[in-house]
Tab-separated table of C-alpha atoms in Angstrom:
chain	number	residue	atom	x	y	z
A	1	UNK	CA	-92.814	81.337	234.924
A	2	UNK	CA	-95.373	79.365	233.672
A	3	UNK	CA	-97.016	77.380	236.505
A	4	UNK	CA	-97.084	73.461	234.575
A	5	UNK	CA	-98.215	72.252	237.122
A	6	UNK	CA	-101.373	74.053	237.734
A	7	UNK	CA	-102.069	73.357	234.083
A	8	UNK	CA	-102.223	69.723	234.395
A	9	UNK	CA	-105.529	69.742	236.264
A	10	UNK	CA	-107.146	71.403	233.886
A	11	UNK	CA	-109.435	72.693	236.121
A	12	UNK	CA	-110.010	69.830	238.603
A	13	UNK	CA	-110.795	71.106	242.322
A	14	UNK	CA	-113.562	70.024	245.354
A	15	UNK	CA	-115.890	72.060	247.271
A	16	UNK	CA	-113.574	72.952	250.418
A	17	UNK	CA	-114.257	70.507	253.521
A	18	UNK	CA	-116.919	68.444	251.626
A	19	UNK	CA	-116.804	64.889	250.815
A	20	UNK	CA	-117.474	63.852	247.517
A	21	UNK	CA	-121.169	63.195	247.003
A	22	UNK	CA	-122.457	59.857	245.274
A	23	UNK	CA	-123.170	61.269	241.932
A	24	UNK	CA	-119.490	62.276	241.934
A	25	UNK	CA	-118.041	58.965	243.459
A	26	UNK	CA	-118.932	55.699	241.743
A	27	UNK	CA	-121.919	57.119	239.555
A	28	UNK	CA	-119.998	60.171	238.370
A	29	UNK	CA	-117.006	58.527	237.664
A	30	UNK	CA	-118.572	56.096	235.333
A	31	UNK	CA	-119.239	58.731	233.088
A	32	UNK	CA	-115.728	59.937	232.512
A	33	UNK	CA	-114.215	58.724	229.462
A	34	UNK	CA	-110.570	57.767	229.011
A	35	UNK	CA	-108.961	59.718	226.308
A	36	UNK	CA	-105.999	61.917	224.957
A	37	UNK	CA	-106.434	65.159	223.547
A	38	UNK	CA	-103.474	67.392	221.846
A	39	UNK	CA	-103.690	70.794	222.638
A	40	UNK	CA	-101.707	73.643	220.162
A	41	UNK	CA	-100.405	76.489	222.775
A	42	UNK	CA	-99.974	80.333	221.716
A	43	UNK	CA	-99.532	83.541	223.340
A	44	UNK	CA	-102.450	85.418	223.528
A	45	UNK	CA	-101.230	88.390	225.430
A	46	UNK	CA	-98.573	89.760	227.246
A	47	UNK	CA	-97.214	92.790	229.397
A	48	UNK	CA	-94.151	94.164	228.808
A	49	UNK	CA	-93.341	93.164	232.344
A	50	UNK	CA	-93.464	89.472	231.081
A	51	UNK	CA	-90.364	89.887	229.132
A	52	UNK	CA	-92.095	87.643	226.690
A	53	UNK	CA	-92.347	88.213	222.935
A	54	UNK	CA	-93.419	85.285	221.501
A	55	UNK	CA	-94.302	81.872	222.638
A	56	UNK	CA	-95.775	78.711	221.178
A	57	UNK	CA	-96.109	74.934	222.226
A	58	UNK	CA	-98.103	71.644	222.882
A	59	UNK	CA	-99.781	70.287	225.561
A	60	UNK	CA	-100.535	66.561	225.553
A	61	UNK	CA	-103.192	65.463	228.464
A	62	UNK	CA	-103.939	61.398	228.577
A	63	UNK	CA	-106.557	60.316	230.909
A	64	UNK	CA	-107.194	56.672	231.669
A	65	UNK	CA	-108.860	54.216	234.115
A	66	UNK	CA	-111.778	54.054	235.821
A	67	UNK	CA	-113.842	54.241	239.235
A	68	UNK	CA	-113.090	50.462	240.150
A	69	UNK	CA	-109.279	50.521	238.953
A	70	UNK	CA	-108.378	53.930	239.614
A	71	UNK	CA	-107.610	57.082	237.325
A	72	UNK	CA	-103.967	57.546	235.944
A	73	UNK	CA	-103.122	60.992	234.480
A	74	UNK	CA	-100.251	61.466	232.177
A	75	UNK	CA	-99.707	64.915	231.321
A	76	UNK	CA	-96.759	66.946	228.931
A	77	UNK	CA	-96.463	70.493	228.441
A	78	UNK	CA	-93.721	71.904	225.852
A	79	UNK	CA	-93.340	75.670	225.540
A	80	UNK	CA	-90.583	77.346	223.120
A	81	UNK	CA	-90.477	81.051	224.696
A	82	UNK	CA	-88.886	83.690	222.878
A	83	UNK	CA	-87.967	86.802	225.458
A	84	UNK	CA	-85.974	88.868	222.407
A	85	UNK	CA	-82.854	87.687	223.533
A	86	UNK	CA	-82.774	84.321	223.688
A	87	UNK	CA	-85.110	81.499	223.408
A	88	UNK	CA	-86.181	78.937	226.170
A	89	UNK	CA	-87.464	75.203	225.846
A	90	UNK	CA	-89.338	74.272	228.748
A	91	UNK	CA	-90.757	70.763	229.105
A	92	UNK	CA	-92.600	69.246	232.164
A	93	UNK	CA	-93.983	65.952	232.589
A	94	UNK	CA	-96.539	64.725	235.376
A	95	UNK	CA	-98.000	61.268	235.684
A	96	UNK	CA	-100.477	60.979	238.623
A	97	UNK	CA	-102.826	58.120	239.853
A	98	UNK	CA	-106.213	58.589	241.801
A	99	UNK	CA	-108.376	56.139	243.512
A	100	UNK	CA	-111.527	58.245	243.926
A	101	UNK	CA	-113.066	55.748	246.146
A	102	UNK	CA	-110.309	55.229	248.793
A	103	UNK	CA	-109.380	58.881	248.671
A	104	UNK	CA	-105.722	58.117	247.422
A	105	UNK	CA	-103.457	60.120	245.258
A	106	UNK	CA	-99.794	59.698	243.742
A	107	UNK	CA	-98.116	62.191	242.244
A	108	UNK	CA	-94.508	62.648	240.312
A	109	UNK	CA	-93.380	65.771	238.189
A	110	UNK	CA	-90.201	66.286	236.259
A	111	UNK	CA	-89.592	69.940	234.813
A	112	UNK	CA	-86.810	70.399	232.084
A	113	UNK	CA	-85.166	73.805	230.921
A	114	UNK	CA	-83.575	73.339	227.158
A	115	UNK	CA	-83.258	69.219	228.155
A	116	UNK	CA	-81.822	69.603	231.521
A	117	UNK	CA	-83.580	68.465	234.406
A	118	UNK	CA	-84.616	71.534	236.683
A	119	UNK	CA	-87.017	69.855	239.316
A	120	UNK	CA	-88.450	66.536	240.333
A	121	UNK	CA	-91.206	66.509	243.172
A	122	UNK	CA	-92.860	62.702	244.092
A	123	UNK	CA	-95.395	61.438	246.787
A	124	UNK	CA	-98.260	60.441	248.049
A	125	UNK	CA	-101.650	61.914	249.492
A	126	UNK	CA	-104.548	60.352	251.465
A	127	UNK	CA	-107.486	61.728	252.629
A	128	UNK	CA	-107.912	60.651	256.588
A	129	UNK	CA	-109.713	62.237	259.877
A	130	UNK	CA	-110.812	65.481	257.615
A	131	UNK	CA	-107.558	66.187	256.781
A	132	UNK	CA	-104.977	65.695	253.221
A	133	UNK	CA	-101.896	63.787	254.629
A	134	UNK	CA	-99.030	64.280	252.240
A	135	UNK	CA	-95.806	62.168	252.093
A	136	UNK	CA	-93.332	64.006	249.725
A	137	UNK	CA	-90.607	61.622	248.755
A	138	UNK	CA	-88.468	64.400	246.261
A	139	UNK	CA	-87.266	66.651	246.331
A	140	UNK	CA	-86.953	66.800	250.000
A	141	UNK	CA	-88.273	63.564	252.201
A	142	UNK	CA	-91.156	64.794	254.891
A	143	UNK	CA	-94.687	64.658	255.860
A	144	UNK	CA	-97.173	67.781	255.559
A	145	UNK	CA	-101.012	67.688	257.153
A	146	UNK	CA	-103.028	69.719	254.973
A	147	UNK	CA	-106.984	70.784	255.353
A	148	UNK	CA	-108.998	68.818	253.811
A	149	UNK	CA	-108.939	69.012	249.987
A	150	UNK	CA	-110.034	67.204	246.920
A	151	UNK	CA	-107.840	65.603	244.548
A	152	UNK	CA	-107.869	66.793	240.502
A	153	UNK	CA	-110.447	63.914	239.405
A	154	UNK	CA	-112.455	64.546	242.406
A	155	UNK	CA	-113.036	68.165	241.597
A	156	UNK	CA	-113.554	67.437	237.450
A	157	UNK	CA	-116.682	65.335	239.121
A	158	UNK	CA	-117.738	68.132	241.441
A	159	UNK	CA	-117.789	70.708	238.535
A	160	UNK	CA	-119.545	68.350	236.339
A	161	UNK	CA	-122.156	67.774	239.205
A	162	UNK	CA	-122.604	71.518	239.757
A	163	UNK	CA	-122.968	72.165	236.380
A	164	UNK	CA	-125.867	69.300	235.794
A	165	UNK	CA	-127.319	71.015	238.762
A	166	UNK	CA	-127.600	74.683	237.390
A	167	UNK	CA	-125.302	75.718	240.139
A	168	UNK	CA	-123.461	78.464	238.586
A	169	UNK	CA	-120.262	79.425	241.409
A	170	UNK	CA	-118.641	77.367	244.236
A	171	UNK	CA	-115.567	77.613	246.171
A	172	UNK	CA	-113.301	74.978	246.342
A	173	UNK	CA	-109.857	73.556	247.947
A	174	UNK	CA	-107.692	71.394	245.834
A	175	UNK	CA	-104.323	69.532	246.128
A	176	UNK	CA	-103.058	68.531	242.987
A	177	UNK	CA	-99.065	67.701	243.756
A	178	UNK	CA	-98.082	70.746	241.773
A	179	UNK	CA	-95.395	73.084	242.981
A	180	UNK	CA	-93.493	71.527	245.943
A	181	UNK	CA	-96.347	68.790	246.496
A	182	UNK	CA	-96.914	70.515	250.150
A	183	UNK	CA	-99.673	72.729	249.520
A	184	UNK	CA	-103.323	73.328	248.566
A	185	UNK	CA	-105.255	76.109	246.712
A	186	UNK	CA	-108.548	77.640	246.859
A	187	UNK	CA	-110.386	77.938	243.711
A	188	UNK	CA	-113.357	79.839	242.574
A	189	UNK	CA	-115.362	78.231	239.457
A	190	UNK	CA	-117.922	79.970	237.526
A	191	UNK	CA	-120.101	77.646	235.451
A	192	UNK	CA	-122.071	79.276	232.357
A	193	UNK	CA	-125.261	77.755	231.080
A	194	UNK	CA	-125.399	74.649	228.610
A	195	UNK	CA	-124.596	75.731	224.981
A	196	UNK	CA	-124.675	74.160	221.384
A	197	UNK	CA	-121.942	74.859	219.260
A	198	UNK	CA	-122.569	77.875	216.950
A	199	UNK	CA	-121.597	77.772	213.470
A	200	UNK	CA	-118.801	80.267	214.133
A	201	UNK	CA	-117.453	77.422	216.549
A	202	UNK	CA	-118.007	74.785	213.900
A	203	UNK	CA	-114.248	74.232	213.173
A	204	UNK	CA	-112.878	74.239	216.543
A	205	UNK	CA	-115.647	71.984	217.694
A	206	UNK	CA	-115.069	69.485	214.502
A	207	UNK	CA	-111.647	68.683	216.693
A	208	UNK	CA	-113.620	66.950	219.067
A	209	UNK	CA	-114.940	64.498	216.780
A	210	UNK	CA	-118.146	62.324	217.458
A	211	UNK	CA	-118.451	65.154	220.318
A	212	UNK	CA	-118.542	68.202	217.856
A	213	UNK	CA	-122.591	68.740	218.049
A	214	UNK	CA	-122.705	68.048	221.705
A	215	UNK	CA	-123.779	70.666	224.250
A	216	UNK	CA	-121.035	72.006	226.624
A	217	UNK	CA	-120.553	74.302	229.595
A	218	UNK	CA	-118.366	77.641	229.675
A	219	UNK	CA	-116.624	77.073	232.883
A	220	UNK	CA	-113.910	79.702	234.407
A	221	UNK	CA	-111.322	78.942	237.560
A	222	UNK	CA	-109.686	81.203	239.347
A	223	UNK	CA	-106.861	79.637	241.802
A	224	UNK	CA	-105.517	81.538	244.800
A	225	UNK	CA	-103.194	80.576	247.567
A	226	UNK	CA	-104.424	79.474	250.621
A	227	UNK	CA	-105.222	81.975	253.067
A	228	UNK	CA	-106.558	84.290	250.218
A	229	UNK	CA	-109.951	84.727	249.216
A	230	UNK	CA	-111.926	85.987	246.111
A	231	UNK	CA	-111.304	89.363	246.873
A	232	UNK	CA	-107.483	89.015	246.116
A	233	UNK	CA	-106.090	88.571	242.568
A	234	UNK	CA	-105.857	84.872	241.860
A	235	UNK	CA	-102.334	83.620	241.053
A	236	UNK	CA	-103.819	82.104	237.767
A	237	UNK	CA	-106.946	81.562	236.158
A	238	UNK	CA	-108.163	79.376	233.484
A	239	UNK	CA	-111.421	79.081	231.137
A	240	UNK	CA	-112.312	75.967	228.650
A	241	UNK	CA	-115.734	74.751	227.534
A	242	UNK	CA	-116.241	71.353	229.310
A	243	UNK	CA	-118.115	68.181	228.060
A	244	UNK	CA	-120.238	66.125	230.809
A	245	UNK	CA	-117.558	63.408	229.968
A	246	UNK	CA	-114.770	65.708	231.123
A	247	UNK	CA	-113.277	66.123	227.781
A	248	UNK	CA	-112.101	70.199	227.619
A	249	UNK	CA	-111.409	72.360	224.629
A	250	UNK	CA	-110.298	75.973	223.611
A	251	UNK	CA	-108.658	76.684	226.998
A	252	UNK	CA	-107.529	80.187	227.964
A	253	UNK	CA	-104.268	80.336	230.648
A	254	UNK	CA	-104.233	83.642	232.337
A	255	UNK	CA	-100.924	84.003	234.563
A	256	UNK	CA	-101.363	87.583	235.052
A	257	UNK	CA	-98.562	88.968	233.077
A	258	UNK	CA	-99.165	87.052	230.158
A	259	UNK	CA	-102.184	84.817	228.765
A	260	UNK	CA	-101.826	82.030	226.282
A	261	UNK	CA	-104.671	79.826	224.574
A	262	UNK	CA	-105.225	76.037	223.808
A	263	UNK	CA	-106.715	75.037	220.780
A	264	UNK	CA	-107.806	71.078	220.799
A	265	UNK	CA	-105.899	69.491	217.708
A	266	UNK	CA	-106.526	65.947	218.298
A	267	UNK	CA	-108.826	63.903	220.273
A	268	UNK	CA	-108.498	59.990	220.581
A	269	UNK	CA	-110.891	57.946	222.756
A	270	UNK	CA	-109.304	55.091	224.778
A	271	UNK	CA	-110.400	51.736	226.003
A	272	UNK	CA	-112.469	51.956	229.396
A	273	UNK	CA	-112.017	49.465	231.820
A	274	UNK	CA	-114.799	47.012	232.622
A	275	UNK	CA	-115.601	47.002	236.056
A	276	UNK	CA	-117.634	44.242	236.250
A	277	UNK	CA	-114.728	42.123	234.967
A	278	UNK	CA	-112.020	43.703	237.164
A	279	UNK	CA	-114.363	43.531	240.493
A	280	UNK	CA	-112.827	40.717	242.522
A	281	UNK	CA	-115.415	37.507	242.891
A	282	UNK	CA	-117.200	37.028	245.957
């Protein structure tokens, strides 16, 4: 099964147990660009055990907001899977809101198979007393308390901060509301040296529009169940090219039994709120 929720975060997570540094807070958040990115998905590799003979799809990732208003992410992940015996259409729709200054996060996910609702998860989480407290509304109302974790935008800022500082590896714990909204995951992130697009990369880079010639970092992130470690097999891993404004391209998503690739097919830059206009007057 594809863990669409794990794909939705696009490799965002924060150093385990740490608070967000100043750069990764207000100043770092100011550098993130609101945008809508569309990725074409295809099957890169699949084992016999996966039961998948073919797969195609599309992923749409819309990121809006600012440090002063909070960040909203709308994410849709649609795949058509051919098992050789039948074809299944999956559709996951996720909306999150994150206030990086207040340490608040809201999430809502609906999963469909062949246009029938399979699952709905929603809730809210807050950072408090070196913990993450989660109030789940759906599917079963309850409250859980987790070890201190980062929310997705926090982690994106931490990845960029580490990349700028030349740190090539760090471990992180992240909570993104995926699965049943009641667990965090450990991540291991590897960041390569910053690179410039090469001639053989020109076609893919051109999809990034005005950033076609901009430098990027190759990033790989492996996700482990809570309680695991880097010595165990990751539940899922992904790699991508990351710009310092938070935009990504050339995704590879490894689920163990099969691997997907996601190529950026369209990028639209969206309006950015003016924090000076949105701040309350004294």
